[in-house]
Coordinates of C-alpha atoms in Angstrom, one line a residue:
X16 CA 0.0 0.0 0.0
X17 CA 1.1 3.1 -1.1
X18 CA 1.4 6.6 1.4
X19 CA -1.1 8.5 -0.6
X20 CA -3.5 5.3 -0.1
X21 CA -2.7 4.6 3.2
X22 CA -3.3 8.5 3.9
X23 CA -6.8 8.0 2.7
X24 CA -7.4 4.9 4.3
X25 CA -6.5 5.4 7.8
X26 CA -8.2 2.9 9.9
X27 CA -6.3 0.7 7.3
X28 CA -2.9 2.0 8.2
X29 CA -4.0 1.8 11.9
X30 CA -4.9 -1.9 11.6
X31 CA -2.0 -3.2 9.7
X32 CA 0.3 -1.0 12.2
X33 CA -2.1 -3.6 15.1
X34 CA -1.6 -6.3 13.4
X35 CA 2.5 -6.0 12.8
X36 CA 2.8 -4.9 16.0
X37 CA 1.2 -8.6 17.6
X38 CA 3.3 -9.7 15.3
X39 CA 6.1 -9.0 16.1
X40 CA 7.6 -10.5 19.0
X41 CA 8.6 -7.9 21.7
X42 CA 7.9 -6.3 25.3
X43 CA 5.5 -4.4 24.4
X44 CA 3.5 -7.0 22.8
X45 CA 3.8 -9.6 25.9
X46 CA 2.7 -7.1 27.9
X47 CA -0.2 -6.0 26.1
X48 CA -1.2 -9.6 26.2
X49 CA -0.7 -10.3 30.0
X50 CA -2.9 -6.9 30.6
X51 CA -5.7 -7.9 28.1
X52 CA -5.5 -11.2 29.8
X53 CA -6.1 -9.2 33.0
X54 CA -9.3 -7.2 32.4
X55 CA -10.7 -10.3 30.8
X56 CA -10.1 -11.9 33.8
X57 CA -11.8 -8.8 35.9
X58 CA -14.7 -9.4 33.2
X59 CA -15.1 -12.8 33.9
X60 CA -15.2 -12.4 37.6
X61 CA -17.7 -9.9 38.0
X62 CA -19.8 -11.5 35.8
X63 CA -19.6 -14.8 37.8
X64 CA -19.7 -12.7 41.4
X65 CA -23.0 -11.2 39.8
X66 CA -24.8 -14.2 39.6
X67 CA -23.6 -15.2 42.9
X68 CA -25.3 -12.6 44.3
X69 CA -28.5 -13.0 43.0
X70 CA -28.1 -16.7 43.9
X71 CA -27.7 -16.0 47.5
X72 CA -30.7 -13.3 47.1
X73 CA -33.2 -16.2 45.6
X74 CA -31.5 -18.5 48.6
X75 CA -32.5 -16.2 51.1
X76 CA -35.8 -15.2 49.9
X77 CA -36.7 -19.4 49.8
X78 CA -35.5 -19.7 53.4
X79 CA -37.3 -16.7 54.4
X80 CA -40.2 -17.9 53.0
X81 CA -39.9 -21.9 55.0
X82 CA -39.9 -19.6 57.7
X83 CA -43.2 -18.2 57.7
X84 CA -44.6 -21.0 56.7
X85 CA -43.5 -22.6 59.9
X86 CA -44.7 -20.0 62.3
X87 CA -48.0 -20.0 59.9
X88 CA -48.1 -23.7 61.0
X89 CA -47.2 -22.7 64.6
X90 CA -50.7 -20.2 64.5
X91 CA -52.8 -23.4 63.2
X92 CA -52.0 -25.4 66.1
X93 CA -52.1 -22.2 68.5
X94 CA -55.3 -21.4 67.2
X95 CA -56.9 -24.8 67.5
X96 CA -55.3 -25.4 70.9
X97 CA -57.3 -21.2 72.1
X98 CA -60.9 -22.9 70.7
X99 CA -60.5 -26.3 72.4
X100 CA -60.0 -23.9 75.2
X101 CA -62.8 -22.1 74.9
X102 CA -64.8 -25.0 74.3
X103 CA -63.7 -26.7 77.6
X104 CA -64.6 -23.7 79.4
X105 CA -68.0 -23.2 78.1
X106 CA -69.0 -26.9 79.2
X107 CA -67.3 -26.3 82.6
X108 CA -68.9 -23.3 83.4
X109 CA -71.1 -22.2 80.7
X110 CA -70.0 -18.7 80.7
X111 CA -70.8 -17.2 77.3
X112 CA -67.5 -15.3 76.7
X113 CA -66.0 -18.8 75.7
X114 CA -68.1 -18.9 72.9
X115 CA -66.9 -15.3 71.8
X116 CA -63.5 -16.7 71.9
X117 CA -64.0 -19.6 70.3
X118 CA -65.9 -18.2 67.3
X119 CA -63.0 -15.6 67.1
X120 CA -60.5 -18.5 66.5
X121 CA -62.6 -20.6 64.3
X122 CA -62.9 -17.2 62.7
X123 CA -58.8 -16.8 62.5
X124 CA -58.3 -19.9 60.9
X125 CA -59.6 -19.1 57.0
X126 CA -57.0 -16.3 56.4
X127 CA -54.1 -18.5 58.0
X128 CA -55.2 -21.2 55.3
X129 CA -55.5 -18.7 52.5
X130 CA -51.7 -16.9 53.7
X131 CA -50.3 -20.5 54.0
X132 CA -51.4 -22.0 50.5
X133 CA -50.4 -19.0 48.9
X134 CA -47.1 -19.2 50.4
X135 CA -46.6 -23.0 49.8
X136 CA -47.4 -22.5 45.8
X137 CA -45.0 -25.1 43.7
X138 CA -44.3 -27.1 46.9
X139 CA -46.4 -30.3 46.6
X140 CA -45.6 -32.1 49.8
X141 CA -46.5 -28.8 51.7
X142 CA -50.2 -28.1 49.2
X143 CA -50.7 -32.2 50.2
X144 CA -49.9 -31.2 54.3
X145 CA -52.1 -27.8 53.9
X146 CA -55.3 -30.1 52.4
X147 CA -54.8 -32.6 55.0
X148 CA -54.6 -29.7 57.9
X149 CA -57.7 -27.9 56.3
X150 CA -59.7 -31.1 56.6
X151 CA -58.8 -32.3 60.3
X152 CA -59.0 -28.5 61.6
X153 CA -62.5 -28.5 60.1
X154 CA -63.5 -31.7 61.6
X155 CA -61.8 -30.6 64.6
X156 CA -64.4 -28.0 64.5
X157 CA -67.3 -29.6 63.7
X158 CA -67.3 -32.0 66.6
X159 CA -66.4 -28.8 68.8
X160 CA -69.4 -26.9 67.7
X161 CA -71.4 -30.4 68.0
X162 CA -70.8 -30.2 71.8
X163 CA -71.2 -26.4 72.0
X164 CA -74.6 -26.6 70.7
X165 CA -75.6 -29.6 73.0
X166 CA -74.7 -27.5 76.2
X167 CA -76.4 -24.3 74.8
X168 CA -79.4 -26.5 74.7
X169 CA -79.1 -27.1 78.5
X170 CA -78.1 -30.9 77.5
X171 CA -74.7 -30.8 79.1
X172 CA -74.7 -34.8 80.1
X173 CA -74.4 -35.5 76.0
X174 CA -72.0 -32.9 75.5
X175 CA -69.7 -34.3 78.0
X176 CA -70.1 -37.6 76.9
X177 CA -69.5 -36.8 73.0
X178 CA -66.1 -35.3 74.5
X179 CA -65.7 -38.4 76.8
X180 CA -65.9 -40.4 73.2
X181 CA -62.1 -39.2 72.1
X182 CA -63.1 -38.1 68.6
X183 CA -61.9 -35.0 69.5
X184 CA -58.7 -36.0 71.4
X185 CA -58.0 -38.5 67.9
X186 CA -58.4 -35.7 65.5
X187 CA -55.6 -33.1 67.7
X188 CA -53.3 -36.3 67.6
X189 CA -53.9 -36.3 64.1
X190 CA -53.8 -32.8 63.6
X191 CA -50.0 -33.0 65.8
X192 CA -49.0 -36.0 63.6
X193 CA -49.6 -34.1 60.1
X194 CA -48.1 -30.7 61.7
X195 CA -44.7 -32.8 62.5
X196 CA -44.4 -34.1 59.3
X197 CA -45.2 -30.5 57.9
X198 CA -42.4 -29.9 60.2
X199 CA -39.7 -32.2 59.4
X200 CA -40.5 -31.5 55.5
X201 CA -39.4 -27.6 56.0
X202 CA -36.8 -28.7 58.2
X203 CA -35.2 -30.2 55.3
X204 CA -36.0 -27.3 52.8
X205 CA -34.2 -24.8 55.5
X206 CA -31.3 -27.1 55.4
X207 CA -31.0 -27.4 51.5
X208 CA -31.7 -23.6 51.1
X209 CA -28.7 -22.8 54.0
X210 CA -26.4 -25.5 52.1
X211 CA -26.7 -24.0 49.3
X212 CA -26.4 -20.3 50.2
X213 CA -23.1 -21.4 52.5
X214 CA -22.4 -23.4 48.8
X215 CA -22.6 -20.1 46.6
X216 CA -20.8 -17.8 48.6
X217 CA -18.0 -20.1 49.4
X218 CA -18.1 -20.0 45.9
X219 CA -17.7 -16.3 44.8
X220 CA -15.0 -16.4 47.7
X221 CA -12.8 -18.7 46.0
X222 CA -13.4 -17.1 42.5
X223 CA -12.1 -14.0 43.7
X224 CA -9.0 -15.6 45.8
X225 CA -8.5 -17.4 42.4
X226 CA -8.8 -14.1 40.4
X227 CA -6.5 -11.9 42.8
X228 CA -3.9 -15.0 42.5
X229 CA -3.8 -14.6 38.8
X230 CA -3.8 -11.3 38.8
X231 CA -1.1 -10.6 40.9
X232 CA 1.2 -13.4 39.3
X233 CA 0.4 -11.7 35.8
X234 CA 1.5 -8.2 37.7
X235 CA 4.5 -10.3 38.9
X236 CA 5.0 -11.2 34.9
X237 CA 5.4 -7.9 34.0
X238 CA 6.9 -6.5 36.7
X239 CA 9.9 -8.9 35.5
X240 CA 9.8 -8.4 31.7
X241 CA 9.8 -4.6 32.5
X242 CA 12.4 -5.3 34.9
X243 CA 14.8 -6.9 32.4
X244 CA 14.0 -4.7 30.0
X245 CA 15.8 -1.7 31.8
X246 CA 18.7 -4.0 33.3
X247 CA 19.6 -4.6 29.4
X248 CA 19.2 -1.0 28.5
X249 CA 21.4 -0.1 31.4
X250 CA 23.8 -2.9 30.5
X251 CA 24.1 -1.2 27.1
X252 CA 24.7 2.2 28.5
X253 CA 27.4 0.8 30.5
X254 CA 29.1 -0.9 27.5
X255 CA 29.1 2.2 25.5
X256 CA 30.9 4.5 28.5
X257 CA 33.0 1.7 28.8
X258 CA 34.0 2.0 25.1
X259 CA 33.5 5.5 24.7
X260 CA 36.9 7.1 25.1
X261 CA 39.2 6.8 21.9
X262 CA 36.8 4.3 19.9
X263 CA 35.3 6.2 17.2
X264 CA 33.3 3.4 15.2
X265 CA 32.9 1.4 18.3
X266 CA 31.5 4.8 19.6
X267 CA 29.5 5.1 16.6
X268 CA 28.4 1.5 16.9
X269 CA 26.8 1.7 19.9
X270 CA 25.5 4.9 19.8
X271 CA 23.5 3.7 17.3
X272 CA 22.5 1.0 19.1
X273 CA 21.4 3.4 22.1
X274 CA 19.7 5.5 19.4
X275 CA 17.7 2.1 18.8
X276 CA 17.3 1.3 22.0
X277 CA 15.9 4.2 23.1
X278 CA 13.4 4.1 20.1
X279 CA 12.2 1.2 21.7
X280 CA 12.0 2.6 24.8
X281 CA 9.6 5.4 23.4
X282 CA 7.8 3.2 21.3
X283 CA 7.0 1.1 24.2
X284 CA 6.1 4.3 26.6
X285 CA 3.7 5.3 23.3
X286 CA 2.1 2.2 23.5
X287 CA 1.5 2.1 27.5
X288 CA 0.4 5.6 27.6
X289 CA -1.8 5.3 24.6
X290 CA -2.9 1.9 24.1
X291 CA -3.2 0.0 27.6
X292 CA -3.9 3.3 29.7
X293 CA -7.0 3.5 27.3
X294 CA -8.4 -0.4 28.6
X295 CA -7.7 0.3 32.0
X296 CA -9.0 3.5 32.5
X297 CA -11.5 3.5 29.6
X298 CA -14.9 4.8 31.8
X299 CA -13.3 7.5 33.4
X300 CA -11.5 8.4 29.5
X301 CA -14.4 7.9 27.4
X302 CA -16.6 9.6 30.1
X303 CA -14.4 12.8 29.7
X304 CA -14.5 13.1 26.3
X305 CA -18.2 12.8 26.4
X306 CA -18.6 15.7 28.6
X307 CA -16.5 17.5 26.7
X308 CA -18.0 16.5 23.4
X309 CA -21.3 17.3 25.1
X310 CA -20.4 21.0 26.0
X311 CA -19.1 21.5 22.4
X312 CA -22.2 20.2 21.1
X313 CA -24.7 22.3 23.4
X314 CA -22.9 25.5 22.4
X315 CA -23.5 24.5 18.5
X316 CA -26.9 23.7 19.3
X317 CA -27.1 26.8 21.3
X318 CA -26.0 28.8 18.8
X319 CA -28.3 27.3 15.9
X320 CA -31.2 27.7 18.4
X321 CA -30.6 31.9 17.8
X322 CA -31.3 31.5 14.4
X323 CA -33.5 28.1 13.5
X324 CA -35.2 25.6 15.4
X325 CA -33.7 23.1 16.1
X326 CA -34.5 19.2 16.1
X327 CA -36.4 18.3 19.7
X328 CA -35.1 14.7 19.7
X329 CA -31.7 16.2 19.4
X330 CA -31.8 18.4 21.8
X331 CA -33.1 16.4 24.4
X332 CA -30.4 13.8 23.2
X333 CA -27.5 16.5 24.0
X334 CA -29.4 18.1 26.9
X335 CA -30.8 15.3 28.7
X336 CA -29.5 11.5 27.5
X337 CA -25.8 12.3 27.2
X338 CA -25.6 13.7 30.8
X339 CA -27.7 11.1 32.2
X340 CA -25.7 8.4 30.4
X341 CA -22.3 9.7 31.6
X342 CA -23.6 10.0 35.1
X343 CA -24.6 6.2 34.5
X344 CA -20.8 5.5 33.4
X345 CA -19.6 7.1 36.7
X346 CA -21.7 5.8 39.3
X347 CA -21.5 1.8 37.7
X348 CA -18.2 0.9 38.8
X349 CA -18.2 2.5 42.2
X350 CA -21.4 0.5 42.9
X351 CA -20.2 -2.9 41.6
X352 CA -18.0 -2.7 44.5
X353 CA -20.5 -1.5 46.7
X354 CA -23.0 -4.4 46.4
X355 CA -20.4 -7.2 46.4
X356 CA -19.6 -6.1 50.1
X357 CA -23.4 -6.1 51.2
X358 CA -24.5 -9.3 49.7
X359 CA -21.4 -11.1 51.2
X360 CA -22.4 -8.9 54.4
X361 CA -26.0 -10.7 54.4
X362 CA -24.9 -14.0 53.5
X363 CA -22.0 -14.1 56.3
X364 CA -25.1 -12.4 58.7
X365 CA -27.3 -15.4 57.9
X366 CA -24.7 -18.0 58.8
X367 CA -23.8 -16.5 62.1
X368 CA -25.0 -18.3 65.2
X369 CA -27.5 -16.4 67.4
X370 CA -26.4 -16.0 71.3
X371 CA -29.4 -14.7 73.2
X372 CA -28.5 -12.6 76.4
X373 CA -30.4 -10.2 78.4
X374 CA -30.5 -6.8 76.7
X375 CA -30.6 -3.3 78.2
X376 CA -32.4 -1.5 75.2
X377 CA -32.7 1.6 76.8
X378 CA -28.7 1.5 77.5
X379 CA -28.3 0.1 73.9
X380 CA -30.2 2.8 72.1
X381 CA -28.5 5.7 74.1
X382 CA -25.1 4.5 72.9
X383 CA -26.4 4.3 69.0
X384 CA -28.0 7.7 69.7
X385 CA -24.5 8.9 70.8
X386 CA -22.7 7.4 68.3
X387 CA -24.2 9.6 65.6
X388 CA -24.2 12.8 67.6
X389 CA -22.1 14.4 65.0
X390 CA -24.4 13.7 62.4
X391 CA -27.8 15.3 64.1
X392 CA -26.3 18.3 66.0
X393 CA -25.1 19.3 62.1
X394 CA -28.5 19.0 61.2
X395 CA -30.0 20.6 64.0
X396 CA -31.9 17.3 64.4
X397 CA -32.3 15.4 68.5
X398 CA -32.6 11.9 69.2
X399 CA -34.8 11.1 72.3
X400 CA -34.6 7.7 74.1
X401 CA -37.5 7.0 76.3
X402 CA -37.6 4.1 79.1
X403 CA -37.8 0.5 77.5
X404 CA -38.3 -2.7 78.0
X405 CA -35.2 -5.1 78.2
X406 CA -35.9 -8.5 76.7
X407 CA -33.5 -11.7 75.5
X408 CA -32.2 -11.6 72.2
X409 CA -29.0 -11.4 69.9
X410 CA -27.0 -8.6 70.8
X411 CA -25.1 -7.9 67.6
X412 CA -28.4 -8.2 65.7
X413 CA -30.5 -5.9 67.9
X414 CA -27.8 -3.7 67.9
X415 CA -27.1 -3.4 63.7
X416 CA -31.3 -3.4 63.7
X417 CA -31.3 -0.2 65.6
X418 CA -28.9 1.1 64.8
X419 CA -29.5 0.9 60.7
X420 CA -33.5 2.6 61.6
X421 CA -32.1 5.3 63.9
X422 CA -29.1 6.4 60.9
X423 CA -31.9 5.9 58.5
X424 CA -34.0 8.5 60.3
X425 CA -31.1 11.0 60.3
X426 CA -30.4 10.6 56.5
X427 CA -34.2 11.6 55.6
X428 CA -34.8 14.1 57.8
X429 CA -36.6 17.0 56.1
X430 CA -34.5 20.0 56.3
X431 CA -37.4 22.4 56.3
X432 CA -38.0 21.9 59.8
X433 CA -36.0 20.8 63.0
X434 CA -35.4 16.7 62.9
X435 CA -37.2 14.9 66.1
X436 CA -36.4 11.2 66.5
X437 CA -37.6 8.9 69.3
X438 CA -37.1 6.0 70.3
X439 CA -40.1 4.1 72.5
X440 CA -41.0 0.5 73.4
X441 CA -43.7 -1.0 75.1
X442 CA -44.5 -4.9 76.9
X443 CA -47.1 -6.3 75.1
X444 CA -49.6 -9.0 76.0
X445 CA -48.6 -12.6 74.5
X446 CA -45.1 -12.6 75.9
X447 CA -44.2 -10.2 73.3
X448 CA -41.9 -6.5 73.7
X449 CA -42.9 -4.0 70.9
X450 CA -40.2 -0.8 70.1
X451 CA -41.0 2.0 67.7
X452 CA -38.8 4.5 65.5
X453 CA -40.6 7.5 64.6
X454 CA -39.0 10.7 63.3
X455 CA -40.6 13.5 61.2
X456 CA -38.5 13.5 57.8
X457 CA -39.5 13.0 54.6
X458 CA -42.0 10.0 54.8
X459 CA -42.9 7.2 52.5
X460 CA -45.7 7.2 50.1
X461 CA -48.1 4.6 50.8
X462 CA -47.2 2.8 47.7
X463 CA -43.7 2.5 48.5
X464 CA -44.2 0.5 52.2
X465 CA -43.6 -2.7 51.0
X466 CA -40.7 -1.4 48.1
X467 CA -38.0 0.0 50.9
X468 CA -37.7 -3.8 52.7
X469 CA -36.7 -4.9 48.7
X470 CA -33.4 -5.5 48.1
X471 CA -31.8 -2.8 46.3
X472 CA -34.8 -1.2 46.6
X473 CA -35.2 2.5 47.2
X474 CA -37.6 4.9 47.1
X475 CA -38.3 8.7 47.1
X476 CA -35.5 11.8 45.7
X477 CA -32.1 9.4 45.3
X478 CA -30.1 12.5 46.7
X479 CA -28.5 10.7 49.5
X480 CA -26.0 7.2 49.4
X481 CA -27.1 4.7 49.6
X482 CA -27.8 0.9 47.8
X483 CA -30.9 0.1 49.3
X484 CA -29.8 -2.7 51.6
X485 CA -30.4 -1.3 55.0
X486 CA -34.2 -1.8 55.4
X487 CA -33.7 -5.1 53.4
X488 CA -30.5 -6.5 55.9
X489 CA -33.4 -5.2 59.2
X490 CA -36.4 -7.1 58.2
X491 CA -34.2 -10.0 57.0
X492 CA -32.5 -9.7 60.6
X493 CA -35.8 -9.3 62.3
X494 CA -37.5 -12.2 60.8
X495 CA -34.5 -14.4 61.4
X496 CA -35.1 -13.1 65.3
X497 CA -38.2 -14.5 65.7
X498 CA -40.1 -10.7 65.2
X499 CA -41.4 -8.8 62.6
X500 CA -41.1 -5.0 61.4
X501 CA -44.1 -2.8 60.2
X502 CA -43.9 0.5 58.8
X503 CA -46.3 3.7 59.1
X504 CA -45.7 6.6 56.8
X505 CA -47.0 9.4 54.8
X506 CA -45.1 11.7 52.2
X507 CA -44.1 15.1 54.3
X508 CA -45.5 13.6 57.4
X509 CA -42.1 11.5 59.2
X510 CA -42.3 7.8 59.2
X511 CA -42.9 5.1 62.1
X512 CA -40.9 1.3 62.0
X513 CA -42.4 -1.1 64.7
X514 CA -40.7 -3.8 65.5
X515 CA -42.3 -6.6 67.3
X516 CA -40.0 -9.6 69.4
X517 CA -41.1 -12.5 72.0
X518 CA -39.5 -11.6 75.2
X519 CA -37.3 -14.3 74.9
X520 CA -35.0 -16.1 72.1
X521 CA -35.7 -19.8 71.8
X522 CA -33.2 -21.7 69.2
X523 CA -33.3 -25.0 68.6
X524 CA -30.3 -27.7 68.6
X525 CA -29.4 -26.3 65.2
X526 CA -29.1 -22.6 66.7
X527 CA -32.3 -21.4 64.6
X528 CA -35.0 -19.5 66.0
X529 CA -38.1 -21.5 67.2

């Protein structure tokens, strides 16, 4: 190919100067490959850690889910046991509030049915265990009712004697026996789901060690070449001011060699400053010259709008998609990084074993309150701890519950008016301790109640940092602590998280919550 063509053609000349340059066996080239090798490698991994990551999510979302169908299972046997109570005391002493509670748990029963075959959808062995518990609870029932009316009739000799018969006493044994084997089957679905979690992250760990290895052997690699590369260089130097003094052609010699080695040195510095800066630092690069390229093109456009109209799709392409896109360019990498380390976070939280000790909350939330002092006198906010309750639970995970609702009330305070956060609990009847958050930020639209416990869910203005995984980590804790967590909000109106615990933590042999 001639100059004049190759002038013409120049992604040509560019290619065939690529292609000679692979080539050609040199530093420059085994470097180039080691680096390529590199990213690829980076490629690979993220790709892999991504799907980890929504592996665990799906694990955890499956295991929470075997959880409340167990304590849904716990309610049918709770309830059943409250109207065999009621029935008892209505033949012992015919009060007629017995009958009020009993009709309010034959009442409860329907909805647990409904909630627990929706949540047992796919799961054969658990749709064959909900039929058989719909049929014995509704016989169970039916004979309860049978000796309920007898005594409201005044006959309570037949009443007593249709319970002396053990048809009722047969269908609770029955009703124990199918609610044991419902048991035992999401035993095993816990255990599969944990396995596997435990499975997947061990998993990314290792693809990561693996990947770091490699990388740091193909730094090693080049660190060598790069290495030997100068020791030759200066071992030609040192030849030539060896040979220097009274050796005209020798001088000439290897000067010329210099000359050429020094070539190579600049051709080498041309293509690490040109050609493997550009694939490692390609976002932040390309991202520049889109700005700039933007700026340039909204003065044109700015200048054309003084004397024509101009195209709408193009200006809302320069004015709107660019900007937006580059902003997309900036934030991706940063938040790669971000979500690896919560993920990993939740999956090492939900493999940690529970130790229940008594807990001083009112002590505990003073100290999280005081920890983020900083934070709410710049804001002008307060943080009040009232008295409450102390109850047995997992300290670490009361304390990273807390203490993620109490930082999550600072960050969305409204700024139009002084922040006010308190903290308040309550004994409740049951066995159970209840604790509130309330603060009067922003709020929570109605529609977004259920989105913020999501993960990577957020809602509202996306002006503070965030991945949503705090509200997501706090039900996920709470659930796993034998509570739950409810939320009352309004846009402009502050928010309210209560969180409900049993006074005590109960784990069975296998340190899970009972």
């Amino acid at each position: 190919m001639s100059v004049e063509s190759a002038s013409r053609f120049p992604s040509m000349g560019l290619f065939s100067r690529w292609r000679e340059f692979l080539r050609t066996s040199s530093l420059a080239r085994s470097v180039v490959l080691l680096l390529t090798g590199a990213l690829i490698l980076l490629l690979l991994v993220n790709v892999s850690t991504f799907v980890m990551i929504s592996r665990t999510a799906a694990y955890n979302a499956q295991v929470d889910a075997a959880w409340q169908m167990r304590r849904t299972a716990r309610s049918i046997t709770l309830t059943v046991q409250g109207a065999e109570t009621a029935q008892r005391g209505f033949l012992l002493t015919g009060q007629p509030g017995f009958l009020a509670t009993f009709e309010k748990q034959k009442a409860a029963l329907p909805p647990i049915f409904a909630d627990f075959e929706r949540r047992a959808a796919g799961d054969e062995v658990i749709l064959a265990s909900s039929e058989a518990l719909s049929r014995i609870t509704r016989d169970k029932f039916l004979e309860m009712s049978g000796t309920l009316d007898l005594a409201r009739q005044g006959r309570i000799g037949q009443a007593v004697s249709r319970v002396r018969t053990g048809q009722g006493q047969a269908l609770t044994e029955e009703l124990a026996a199918e609610l044991n084997r419902l048991d035992v089957h999401l035993g095993q679905v816990l255990d599969d789901r944990r396995a596997q979690s435990a499975r997947s992250g061990l998993f990314t760990v290792i693809v990561n060690a693996i990947a770091g290895a490699l990388i740091l052997v193909l730094a090693g690699i080049i660190f060598m070449l790069v290495r030997r590369y100068l020791a030759e260089i200066n071992a030609a130097r040192a030849e030539l001011d060896r040979v220097n003094a009274g050796l005209e052609d020798t001088v000439k010699a290897r000067t010329g060699a210099l000359i050429r080695a020094n070539e190579e040195v600049q051709r080498f510095a041309y293509i690490v400053s040109h050609d493997l800066r550009s694939p490692l630092v390609n976002v932040m690069g390309y991202t520049s010259e889109l700005e700039q390229a933007g700026k340039t093109i909204e003065r044109a456009i700015a200048r054309a709008e003084v004397e024509r109209e101009v195209d709408p799709e193009v200006v809302a392409a320069v004015r709107e998609d660019m900007p937006e896109a580059v902003g997309f360019i900036r934030a991706s990498t940063e938040k790669m990084d971000r979500l690896i380390n919560a993920i990993l976070k939740l999956s090492r939280e939900g493999r940690r074993t529970l130790t229940p000790e008594r807990l001083d909350m009112t002590a505990m939330a003073g100290r999280i309150a005081d920890s983020i002092r900083h934070q709410t006198e710049e804001k002008g906010a307060e943080v009040v701890v009232e008295t409450l309750p102390s109850f047995e639970n997992d300290r670490l995970s009361i304390e990273q519950v807390f203490g993620n609702l109490i930082d999550n009330a600072v960050k969305y305070l409204d700024p139009a008016r002084p922040g006010h956060i308190v903290v308040s609990g309550r004994e409740a009847p049951g066995g159970w301790v209840e604790y509130a958050v309330t603060d009067n930020g922003r709020g929570i639209a109605p529609r977004d109640h259920e989105r913020v416990f999501e993960l990577f869910r957020r809602a509202g203005r996306q002006d503070t940092q965030g991945e949503g995984l705090g509200l997501a980590f706090v039900r996920n804790s709470v659930r796993r602590l034998g509570g739950e967590i409810t939320l009352e909000s309004e846009l402009g109106e502050g928010s309210t998280f209560r969180l409900k615990f049993p006074k005590r933590l109960i784990l069975d042999e296998a340190g899970d919550t009972l």
